[in-house]
Amino acid sequence: MAINTEKNSYTVIFAAVMVIVVGSLLAFVASALKPAIKENQRFEKQQNILYAMGVHENSDAGSVNFIPTDKVEEAFAKHIKEQWVIQGGQITKDDTEAYLIDLKKQKTAAKEGRPPKLPLFVGEKDGETFYIIPMLGNGLWDAIWGYMSVNQDMVIQGVFFDHKAETPGLGANIKQRYFMDDFIGESIRKDNSYYGVDVSKTNNDPTNNDKVDNQVDALAGATITGDGLAAMVKATVRRYAPYLEQIRTEN
Amino acid sequence: MGLLTKKDQALILDPLADNNPITIQVLGICSALAITAELKASIVMGISVLFVLGVGNVVISLIRNIIPSKIRIIVQLVVVATLVIIVDQVLKAFAYELSKTLAVFVGLIITNCIIMGRFEAFALGNGPWKSFLDGIGNSLGYAVILIIVGFFRELLGSGTLLGFQVLGDPVAKTGLYALGYENNGFMVLSPMALIVVGIIIWVQRSRNKDLIED
């Protein structure tokens, strides 16, 4: 080839062209796929919220089976009766898109002193009422999040956890059934105050029969993820405590 | 064979054993330690690297004559990063479940030394077809080790394979657990991956004396 690839000017031009080509390619791909990705994320949130309140297609004891994406919108409309937004002590109960609230933005808002929007969902299944609280926290590598549903007595009815980048086989196991199912039946109250649930290495209760100790068994090799998860649950419970107390004492 | 000449076959087969990227060249160790606690993750990572290295090698090989050598490493990084991001976006749009499984690996693929190593050592000096075969061969060699390590770590560490409890239920004490067998929790931690890789290297070198360095 006749071009002298060693020249500085060539190097600069090559780099510039490469950046333009790659940049526009990525921008094109991102904007072309954005609607599809957004839709997928919306369905996922609906699936997760429904999962936490026990609306799922689990058939065995081992795997997590959501309501399929083509049916989830219908199921969500059927089971989620109210979507609350709590902001600065005021509860708005007729929101329809509270489940799309970005918790990360609300966290930043709280840090900067603005009143954050706290979403809370009221679900109904087989005549029972569930209060579903979204959570966001930090694992070992990146964000972890989840949903927790409680009944009026503040006993956990179901949880769903997910993570962005926890280690496969270790911290990533927070989204496994054997970990999540342990939370069911635990109370988030302890000694008449709102406490949350600890992820404990000394619980010594692998089948989790002890439901009054506010503890579930930790995962092997995932101490920091587990601690982060417990911190997330407790912080969320603290933040929602006044409103949960209203719900509890309503009847 | 019509499709592949002897040399082409060697490009694919050598990295599987005597020139394995992990056990002989000692590249890509970081990801081999990080994700082999379970078999499924090892397989997924193997397939991801297969795709990125196969396509990346071809791209680099096609533009090898116009890349300025001063910035070739940067160019290689850009190619890998672009490929990985495009794959990630496409999966998010059309196979959302799968993309969630892969999320952890995206960053690990970009930093995988095997990929940069093959670009630098092979694709920059060879044609697209040969580079493609080299990419496939090396990523298969990588995947084989990952799968072996993942197999033993998941089996001995958690008593499962691909999530199925093959040794019985440790809580209900059935199968092997009824005889007093316990899972070795140490196997799920990263240091054990290094030890398993070490054992593979040991076995491999004691079977083939040519591989032993003085």
XYZ file of C-alpha atoms in Angstrom:
465
model
C 0.000 0.000 0.000
C 1.166 3.457 -0.860
C 0.089 5.269 2.281
C 2.770 5.948 4.853
C 1.092 4.777 8.030
C 3.925 6.056 10.209
C 3.264 9.743 9.603
C 1.829 11.770 12.469
C -0.775 13.410 10.282
C -1.979 10.001 9.122
C -2.244 8.779 12.705
C -4.302 11.792 13.727
C -6.624 11.491 10.726
C -7.031 7.754 11.297
C -7.932 8.307 14.938
C -10.418 11.040 14.061
C -12.124 8.961 11.377
C -12.247 5.951 13.677
C -13.892 7.944 16.462
C -16.491 9.368 14.070
C -17.282 5.984 12.514
C -17.486 4.106 15.816
C -19.316 6.944 17.560
C -22.025 7.237 14.955
C -22.360 3.461 14.709
C -22.917 3.145 18.454
C -25.238 6.156 18.540
C -27.266 4.665 15.704
C -27.530 1.258 17.365
C -28.441 2.800 20.721
C -31.196 5.037 19.383
C -32.599 2.388 17.045
C -32.933 -0.133 19.871
C -33.973 2.250 22.626
C -37.776 1.763 22.373
C -37.458 -2.024 22.467
C -35.078 -1.893 25.429
C -37.320 0.512 27.372
C -40.303 -1.756 26.818
C -38.338 -4.764 28.072
C -37.290 -2.875 31.192
C -40.892 -1.837 31.860
C -42.090 -5.435 31.615
C -39.279 -6.526 33.877
C -40.317 -4.070 36.596
C -43.895 -5.292 36.398
C -42.727 -8.905 36.574
C -40.537 -8.176 39.598
C -43.272 -6.334 41.510
C -45.752 -9.117 40.829
C -43.188 -11.726 41.816
C -42.677 -10.091 45.207
C -46.385 -10.326 45.973
C -46.514 -13.965 44.941
C -47.934 -13.617 41.433
C -45.600 -15.869 39.467
C -45.493 -19.198 37.699
C -43.166 -21.076 40.027
C -43.790 -24.763 39.624
C -40.919 -26.350 41.563
C -38.863 -25.295 44.556
C -35.747 -24.299 42.652
C -36.370 -21.836 39.869
C -37.778 -18.336 39.500
C -40.566 -18.155 36.908
C -42.134 -14.789 36.189
C -45.450 -14.115 34.537
C -44.519 -14.227 30.808
C -43.917 -10.848 29.163
C -46.955 -11.107 26.892
C -49.287 -11.497 29.859
C -47.579 -9.316 32.424
C -49.303 -6.041 31.582
C -52.713 -7.612 32.047
C -51.692 -9.291 35.306
C -50.184 -6.063 36.588
C -53.407 -4.154 35.928
C -55.399 -6.910 37.608
C -53.353 -7.334 40.785
C -51.904 -3.901 41.495
C -54.803 -1.894 42.865
C -53.084 1.340 43.835
C -49.752 2.955 43.190
C -48.800 5.423 45.884
C -46.257 8.174 45.701
C -45.114 9.510 49.047
C -43.383 12.869 48.829
C -42.646 15.105 51.783
C -45.181 13.301 53.986
C -47.975 13.594 51.423
C -49.406 10.395 49.986
C -50.822 10.489 46.462
C -52.735 7.311 45.823
C -53.829 7.557 42.210
C -50.544 7.459 40.316
C -50.465 5.044 37.387
C -46.781 5.111 36.634
C -45.232 5.100 40.079
C -43.530 1.826 39.206
C -41.449 3.667 36.626
C -39.968 6.053 39.218
C -36.192 5.886 39.086
C -35.093 5.195 42.661
C -31.559 6.294 41.942
C -32.727 9.790 41.020
C -34.813 9.926 44.186
C -31.776 8.937 46.234
C -29.810 11.800 44.693
C -32.733 14.132 45.383
C -32.740 13.109 49.038
C -29.003 13.716 49.257
C -29.387 17.187 47.811
C -32.094 18.023 50.306
C -35.084 17.844 47.970
C -37.962 15.624 49.125
C -37.655 12.261 47.352
C -40.615 10.457 45.800
C -41.163 7.142 47.568
C -43.287 4.706 45.570
C -45.377 2.030 47.266
C -47.751 -0.402 45.610
C -50.905 -1.939 46.967
C -51.575 -5.343 45.497
C -54.427 -7.762 45.897
C -54.426 -11.503 45.407
C -57.063 -13.999 46.542
C -58.680 -11.395 48.769
C -55.455 -10.545 50.587
C -53.780 -7.170 50.480
C -50.058 -6.750 49.928
C -47.947 -3.631 50.360
C -44.985 -3.746 48.052
C -41.929 -1.615 48.727
C -39.177 -1.100 46.148
C -35.566 -1.076 47.384
C -32.218 0.068 46.042
C -28.819 -0.451 47.609
C -25.191 -1.352 47.033
C -23.705 -4.818 46.653
C -20.030 -5.634 46.281
C -19.437 -4.440 42.723
C -22.463 -2.409 41.794
C -26.090 -1.689 42.537
C -28.495 -4.237 43.988
C -32.240 -3.712 44.137
C -35.430 -5.525 44.869
C -39.040 -5.500 45.992
C -40.472 -6.640 49.291
C -44.143 -7.266 49.953
C -45.570 -7.143 53.479
C -49.064 -7.695 54.819
C -50.826 -5.412 57.256
C -49.028 -7.063 60.193
C -45.689 -6.165 58.592
C -44.784 -9.789 57.946
C -42.901 -10.345 54.698
C -44.983 -12.198 52.117
C -42.389 -12.342 49.387
C -39.248 -10.658 48.098
C -37.444 -10.309 44.843
C -33.801 -9.302 44.614
C -31.682 -8.528 41.607
C -28.240 -7.111 40.991
C -26.211 -5.458 38.319
C -22.844 -7.121 38.612
C -22.455 -9.368 41.653
C -20.087 -12.320 41.287
C -21.732 -15.314 39.566
C -22.044 -18.249 41.956
C -21.450 -16.046 45.017
C -23.170 -12.685 45.467
C -25.299 -13.252 42.380
C -27.119 -15.960 44.333
C -29.235 -13.313 46.061
C -31.692 -13.860 43.222
C -31.904 -17.596 43.892
C -35.044 -19.076 45.349
C -33.339 -20.637 48.375
C -32.177 -17.230 49.488
C -35.251 -15.173 48.636
C -37.740 -17.674 50.027
C -36.062 -17.489 53.439
C -37.421 -13.974 53.867
C -41.029 -15.108 53.674
C -42.599 -15.046 57.122
C -39.971 -12.821 58.739
C -41.319 -9.687 60.383
C -39.745 -6.330 59.603
C -40.654 -5.154 63.109
C -38.623 -5.940 66.204
C -39.505 -4.895 69.767
C -42.257 -2.576 68.566
C -40.080 -0.627 66.190
C -39.241 -0.962 62.510
C -36.019 -2.908 62.146
C -35.775 -4.884 58.897
C -34.065 -8.216 58.369
C -30.437 -9.172 59.003
C -28.440 -11.426 56.700
C -26.593 -13.421 59.326
C -23.649 -15.803 59.249
C -24.412 -17.113 62.721
C -28.116 -17.702 62.240
C -27.526 -21.465 62.093
C -31.000 -22.103 60.763
C -30.605 -23.435 57.194
C -34.257 -24.271 56.688
C -35.226 -20.961 58.303
C -37.843 -22.259 60.685
C -37.212 -19.482 63.195
C -39.365 -16.638 61.920
C -39.236 -14.312 64.907
C -35.519 -13.518 64.903
C -35.370 -10.960 62.044
C -32.571 -13.063 60.551
C -32.015 -15.125 57.437
C -29.015 -17.292 56.607
C -26.201 -15.588 54.705
C -24.752 -16.917 51.450
C -21.346 -18.597 51.405
C -18.669 -16.402 49.880
C -20.922 -13.374 49.624
C -20.423 -11.477 52.871
C -20.282 -8.006 51.387
C -23.243 -8.556 49.075
C -25.206 -9.932 52.033
C -24.276 -7.024 54.286
C -25.219 -4.599 51.514
C -28.526 -6.350 51.070
C -29.336 -6.218 54.786
C -28.364 -2.543 54.843
C -30.659 -1.922 51.888
C -33.610 -3.679 53.541
C -33.092 -1.847 56.831
C -32.627 1.584 55.267
C -35.764 1.127 53.183
C -37.792 -0.042 56.170
C -36.609 2.975 58.188
C -37.541 5.362 55.383
C -41.020 3.903 54.996
C -41.621 3.343 58.726
C -44.067 6.228 59.361
C -46.252 5.218 56.414
C -46.078 1.516 57.227
C -47.169 2.394 60.763
C -50.192 4.203 59.307
C -51.069 1.096 57.328
C -50.583 -1.187 60.326
C -52.749 0.823 62.699
C -55.452 1.581 60.156
C -57.829 -1.148 61.345
C -10.031 -32.310 3.787
C -11.244 -29.740 1.317
C -12.296 -26.889 3.541
C -9.424 -26.785 5.990
C -5.786 -27.391 5.135
C -3.415 -29.000 7.633
C -2.214 -25.570 8.720
C -5.764 -24.342 9.205
C -6.594 -27.344 11.334
C -3.564 -26.664 13.468
C -4.820 -23.117 14.029
C -7.954 -24.491 15.627
C -6.563 -27.557 17.368
C -3.285 -26.273 18.812
C -4.861 -23.835 21.277
C -7.073 -26.615 22.578
C -4.165 -28.486 24.070
C -0.475 -27.804 23.512
C -0.784 -24.079 23.031
C -3.728 -23.427 25.318
C -4.186 -19.722 26.057
C -4.821 -20.282 29.762
C -2.594 -23.172 30.762
C 0.348 -22.558 28.421
C 0.286 -18.872 27.509
C -1.247 -17.964 30.885
C -3.587 -15.346 29.412
C -7.125 -14.627 30.536
C -6.528 -15.912 34.061
C -8.479 -13.071 35.656
C -11.798 -14.040 34.127
C -11.063 -17.720 34.670
C -10.892 -17.002 38.395
C -13.821 -14.646 38.566
C -16.659 -16.500 36.922
C -16.000 -20.226 37.241
C -17.897 -20.744 40.508
C -20.695 -22.240 38.440
C -20.741 -24.174 35.188
C -23.415 -22.131 33.448
C -21.470 -18.897 33.810
C -18.360 -20.614 32.405
C -20.243 -21.782 29.335
C -21.838 -18.388 28.726
C -18.486 -16.656 29.076
C -16.904 -19.169 26.681
C -19.528 -18.483 24.019
C -19.255 -14.704 24.451
C -15.512 -14.770 24.022
C -15.880 -17.103 21.023
C -18.048 -14.522 19.289
C -16.002 -11.452 20.185
C -12.644 -13.021 19.375
C -13.841 -14.608 16.120
C -15.360 -11.399 14.758
C -12.745 -9.092 16.303
C -9.878 -11.042 14.764
C -11.464 -10.732 11.314
C -12.073 -6.984 11.703
C -8.523 -6.322 12.877
C -7.136 -8.516 10.128
C -9.122 -6.622 7.462
C -7.820 -3.239 8.569
C -4.340 -4.421 9.562
C -2.630 -2.593 6.701
C -4.105 0.796 7.436
C -3.765 0.825 11.243
C -1.029 3.260 12.317
C 1.297 1.170 14.485
C 1.636 3.943 17.076
C -1.974 3.706 18.119
C -2.675 0.076 17.264
C -3.438 -0.933 20.857
C -6.011 1.838 21.119
C -7.554 0.753 17.821
C -7.775 -2.828 19.095
C -9.448 -1.700 22.298
C -11.970 0.361 20.354
C -12.836 -2.619 18.148
C -13.412 -4.933 21.124
C -15.388 -2.368 23.082
C -17.589 -1.537 20.087
C -18.341 -5.179 19.358
C -19.182 -5.948 22.951
C -21.453 -2.924 23.345
C -23.327 -3.665 20.118
C -23.890 -7.270 21.167
C -25.050 -6.125 24.588
C -27.543 -3.635 23.107
C -28.936 -6.095 20.576
C -29.413 -8.711 23.287
C -31.138 -6.189 25.543
C -33.610 -5.411 22.782
C -34.317 -8.928 21.535
C -33.212 -11.391 24.219
C -33.598 -9.496 27.466
C -33.306 -12.493 29.778
C -30.045 -13.582 28.193
C -28.628 -10.069 28.346
C -29.210 -10.026 32.088
C -27.181 -13.195 32.487
C -24.427 -11.653 30.396
C -24.346 -8.247 32.077
C -21.486 -9.198 34.372
C -19.360 -10.477 31.527
C -19.442 -7.431 29.283
C -16.736 -5.662 31.242
C -14.747 -8.846 31.667
C -14.689 -9.555 27.923
C -13.277 -6.126 27.093
C -10.420 -6.577 29.534
C -9.731 -10.206 28.622
C -6.043 -10.424 27.762
C -6.620 -13.295 25.316
C -8.478 -10.985 22.987
C -5.826 -8.264 22.907
C -3.160 -10.944 22.810
C -4.556 -12.629 19.693
C -5.155 -9.295 17.935
C -1.589 -8.275 18.578
C 0.091 -11.610 17.958
C -1.948 -12.993 15.104
C -4.592 -10.822 13.440
C -2.162 -7.957 12.753
C -0.003 -10.262 10.642
C -2.402 -12.669 8.964
C -5.343 -12.732 6.563
C -8.996 -12.674 7.647
C -9.725 -16.414 7.186
C -6.681 -17.535 9.137
C -7.385 -14.940 11.801
C -10.956 -16.157 12.108
C -9.767 -19.749 12.642
C -7.186 -18.576 15.146
C -9.854 -16.677 17.046
C -12.173 -19.675 17.133
C -9.363 -22.002 18.191
C -8.134 -19.812 20.999
C -11.556 -19.057 22.393
C -12.396 -22.778 22.318
C -9.178 -23.493 24.196
C -10.178 -20.845 26.707
C -13.723 -22.212 26.993
C -12.520 -25.790 27.567
C -10.474 -24.773 30.605
C -13.282 -22.591 31.931
C -15.738 -25.439 31.653
C -13.412 -27.922 33.363
C -12.764 -25.525 36.227
C -16.441 -24.565 36.457
C -17.457 -28.223 36.507
C -15.277 -29.098 39.481
C -15.949 -25.914 41.416
C -19.703 -26.171 41.102
C -19.765 -29.918 41.753
C -17.507 -29.889 44.809
C -18.437 -26.442 46.093
C -22.214 -26.403 45.763
C -23.007 -30.041 44.935
C -24.840 -28.930 41.801
C -24.249 -28.911 38.032
C -25.956 -26.226 35.945
C -28.075 -25.604 39.026
C -29.306 -29.202 39.379
C -28.582 -30.951 42.658
C -26.695 -33.966 41.372
C -25.375 -35.138 44.729
C -28.642 -34.950 46.626
C -30.157 -32.279 48.834
C -27.734 -30.899 51.462
C -30.525 -29.559 53.672
C -32.797 -32.605 53.607
C -29.724 -34.909 53.762
C -30.493 -37.120 50.812
C -28.144 -38.841 48.325
C -24.452 -38.499 49.183
C -25.245 -36.134 52.046
C -27.006 -38.942 53.867
C -23.581 -40.661 54.073
C -22.059 -37.662 55.797
C -20.694 -35.899 52.720
C -20.384 -32.105 52.982
C -19.943 -29.462 50.304
C -16.537 -27.864 50.335
C -17.366 -24.181 50.652
C -13.774 -23.285 49.863
C -14.322 -24.422 46.281
C -16.645 -21.520 45.524
C -13.975 -18.982 46.448
C -11.607 -17.621 43.808
C -8.315 -19.085 45.130
C -9.570 -22.594 44.383
C -9.942 -21.689 40.708
C -6.242 -20.928 40.638
C -5.471 -24.247 42.303
C -7.690 -26.153 39.844
C -5.992 -24.381 36.911
C -2.665 -25.298 38.514
C -3.663 -28.957 38.652
C -4.690 -28.874 34.974
C -1.308 -27.363 34.077
C 0.462 -30.035 36.124
C -1.431 -32.885 34.462
C -0.875 -31.397 31.030
C 2.877 -30.904 31.474
C 3.510 -34.259 33.007
C 1.852 -35.888 29.995
C 3.812 -33.826 27.489
C 7.443 -33.242 28.486
C 7.973 -30.777 25.608
C 5.905 -28.220 27.474
C 8.216 -28.128 30.480
C 10.405 -25.037 30.548
C 13.964 -25.293 31.842
